[in-house]
Amino acid sequence: MAVTVEKLYELCEKLDSAKDKITEHQEEYQAIIAGTKGGSSEKRLAAQFIVRYFHRLPDQQLRALDALFELCEDDDVNIRKVVIKDLPGLCKGPGEASEPQHVDKVADVLTQLLQTEDSHEQTIVQNA
């Protein structure tokens, strides 16, 4: 079953209301990650929600990273731009704490993305 924009917002509300018990809602986050397989609107929204909860659901971080990295190869440049802007934030923990385990992967992907022919997209990658 495809995840719709409406369903993504419902999942977001559940995760927001979970507060300190968010780790009990792995399935909801997995469904958000599955939203990256939907249409353009679902992909953009899912990417934003993946980043929003990334640090609070550490058991899903590798799956989340893989989904975001796949979106970096999407045919839609607007989806790629949304994801590229958010990638550096995945290397920072809550607050200003860093999460060095993701730095190498994110840096590798950003380096590969520098080869894009779209000058605006290349600027976004450089700023990331």
CSV table of C-alpha atoms in Angstrom, one decimal:
chain,number,residue,atom,x,y,z
A,1,MET,CA,0.0,0.0,0.0
A,2,ALA,CA,1.4,3.4,-1.0
A,3,VAL,CA,1.9,6.0,1.7
A,4,THR,CA,-0.1,9.2,0.9
A,5,VAL,CA,0.6,12.8,2.0
A,6,GLU,CA,-2.3,12.5,4.4
A,7,LYS,CA,-0.9,9.3,5.9
A,8,LEU,CA,2.5,10.9,6.3
A,9,TYR,CA,1.0,13.7,8.3
A,10,GLU,CA,-0.9,11.2,10.5
A,11,LEU,CA,2.3,9.4,11.1
A,12,CYS,CA,4.0,12.6,12.0
A,13,GLU,CA,1.3,13.5,14.5
A,14,LYS,CA,1.7,10.1,16.2
A,15,LEU,CA,5.5,10.5,16.5
A,16,ASP,CA,5.1,14.1,17.8
A,17,SER,CA,2.6,13.0,20.4
A,18,ALA,CA,4.8,10.0,21.5
A,19,LYS,CA,7.3,12.5,23.1
A,20,ASP,CA,9.7,10.4,25.3
A,21,LYS,CA,8.2,7.1,24.1
A,22,ILE,CA,9.0,7.7,20.4
A,23,THR,CA,11.3,4.7,20.3
A,24,GLU,CA,8.1,2.6,20.8
A,25,HIS,CA,6.9,3.8,17.4
A,26,GLN,CA,9.4,2.2,15.0
A,27,GLU,CA,6.7,1.0,12.6
A,28,GLU,CA,5.4,4.6,12.1
A,29,TYR,CA,8.9,5.8,11.2
A,30,GLN,CA,9.4,2.8,8.9
A,31,ALA,CA,6.2,3.8,7.1
A,32,ILE,CA,7.5,7.4,6.8
A,33,ILE,CA,10.7,5.9,5.2
A,34,ALA,CA,8.5,3.9,2.8
A,35,GLY,CA,7.0,7.2,1.7
A,36,THR,CA,10.2,7.8,-0.3
A,37,LYS,CA,8.8,5.3,-2.8
A,38,GLY,CA,5.7,7.4,-3.5
A,39,GLY,CA,5.1,10.3,-5.8
A,40,SER,CA,7.0,13.6,-5.8
A,41,SER,CA,4.9,15.1,-3.0
A,42,GLU,CA,5.2,12.0,-0.8
A,43,LYS,CA,9.0,11.9,-1.4
A,44,ARG,CA,9.6,15.5,-0.4
A,45,LEU,CA,7.4,15.2,2.7
A,46,ALA,CA,8.9,11.9,3.7
A,47,ALA,CA,12.4,13.2,3.4
A,48,GLN,CA,11.6,16.1,5.7
A,49,PHE,CA,10.0,13.9,8.3
A,50,ILE,CA,12.9,11.4,8.1
A,51,VAL,CA,15.3,14.2,9.0
A,52,ARG,CA,12.9,15.5,11.7
A,53,TYR,CA,12.9,12.3,13.6
A,54,PHE,CA,16.3,10.9,12.6
A,55,HIS,CA,18.2,11.5,15.8
A,56,ARG,CA,15.3,10.3,18.0
A,57,LEU,CA,15.0,6.8,16.4
A,58,PRO,CA,18.6,5.6,16.2
A,59,ASP,CA,17.6,2.0,15.4
A,60,GLN,CA,16.3,3.2,12.1
A,61,GLN,CA,19.2,5.5,11.1
A,62,LEU,CA,20.8,3.2,8.5
A,63,ARG,CA,17.5,2.5,6.8
A,64,ALA,CA,16.7,6.3,6.9
A,65,LEU,CA,20.1,7.2,5.4
A,66,ASP,CA,19.7,4.6,2.6
A,67,ALA,CA,16.3,6.1,1.7
A,68,LEU,CA,17.6,9.6,1.7
A,69,PHE,CA,20.7,8.6,-0.4
A,70,GLU,CA,18.3,7.0,-2.9
A,71,LEU,CA,16.4,10.3,-3.2
A,72,CYS,CA,19.7,12.0,-4.0
A,73,GLU,CA,19.5,10.1,-7.3
A,74,ASP,CA,15.8,10.9,-8.0
A,75,ASP,CA,14.9,12.2,-11.4
A,76,ASP,CA,13.2,15.2,-9.9
A,77,VAL,CA,15.8,17.9,-9.2
A,78,ASN,CA,13.5,19.5,-6.6
A,79,ILE,CA,13.5,16.3,-4.5
A,80,ARG,CA,17.3,16.1,-4.7
A,81,LYS,CA,17.6,19.7,-3.6
A,82,VAL,CA,15.4,19.1,-0.5
A,83,VAL,CA,17.5,16.1,0.6
A,84,ILE,CA,20.9,17.7,-0.2
A,85,LYS,CA,20.1,20.7,2.0
A,86,ASP,CA,19.2,18.4,4.9
A,87,LEU,CA,22.1,15.9,4.7
A,88,PRO,CA,24.6,17.8,6.8
A,89,GLY,CA,22.1,18.0,9.7
A,90,LEU,CA,22.2,14.2,9.9
A,91,CYS,CA,25.9,14.4,11.1
A,92,LYS,CA,24.9,16.6,14.0
A,93,GLY,CA,23.2,15.1,17.0
A,94,PRO,CA,20.5,16.8,19.0
A,95,GLY,CA,21.7,20.3,19.9
A,96,GLU,CA,25.3,20.8,18.8
A,97,ALA,CA,26.5,17.2,19.6
A,98,SER,CA,28.0,15.5,16.6
A,99,GLU,CA,27.3,12.0,15.3
A,100,PRO,CA,30.6,11.2,13.5
A,101,GLN,CA,29.4,7.7,12.4
A,102,HIS,CA,27.4,9.4,9.6
A,103,VAL,CA,30.0,12.0,8.5
A,104,ASP,CA,31.9,9.7,6.1
A,105,LYS,CA,28.8,8.4,4.3
A,106,VAL,CA,27.3,11.9,3.9
A,107,ALA,CA,30.6,13.3,2.7
A,108,ASP,CA,30.9,10.5,0.1
A,109,VAL,CA,27.4,11.2,-1.2
A,110,LEU,CA,27.9,15.0,-1.3
A,111,THR,CA,31.3,14.5,-3.1
A,112,GLN,CA,29.5,12.3,-5.8
A,113,LEU,CA,26.8,14.9,-6.1
A,114,LEU,CA,29.3,17.6,-7.0
A,115,GLN,CA,29.5,16.1,-10.4
A,116,THR,CA,26.0,17.3,-11.3
A,117,GLU,CA,25.6,19.5,-14.4
A,118,ASP,CA,22.9,21.6,-12.8
A,119,SER,CA,24.6,24.8,-11.5
A,120,HIS,CA,21.9,25.6,-8.9
A,121,GLU,CA,22.0,22.0,-7.6
A,122,GLN,CA,25.8,22.1,-7.5
A,123,THR,CA,25.7,25.3,-5.5
A,124,ILE,CA,23.4,23.6,-3.0
A,125,VAL,CA,25.8,20.7,-2.7
A,126,GLN,CA,28.7,23.1,-2.2
A,127,ASN,CA,26.8,24.9,0.6
A,128,ALA,CA,26.0,21.6,2.3
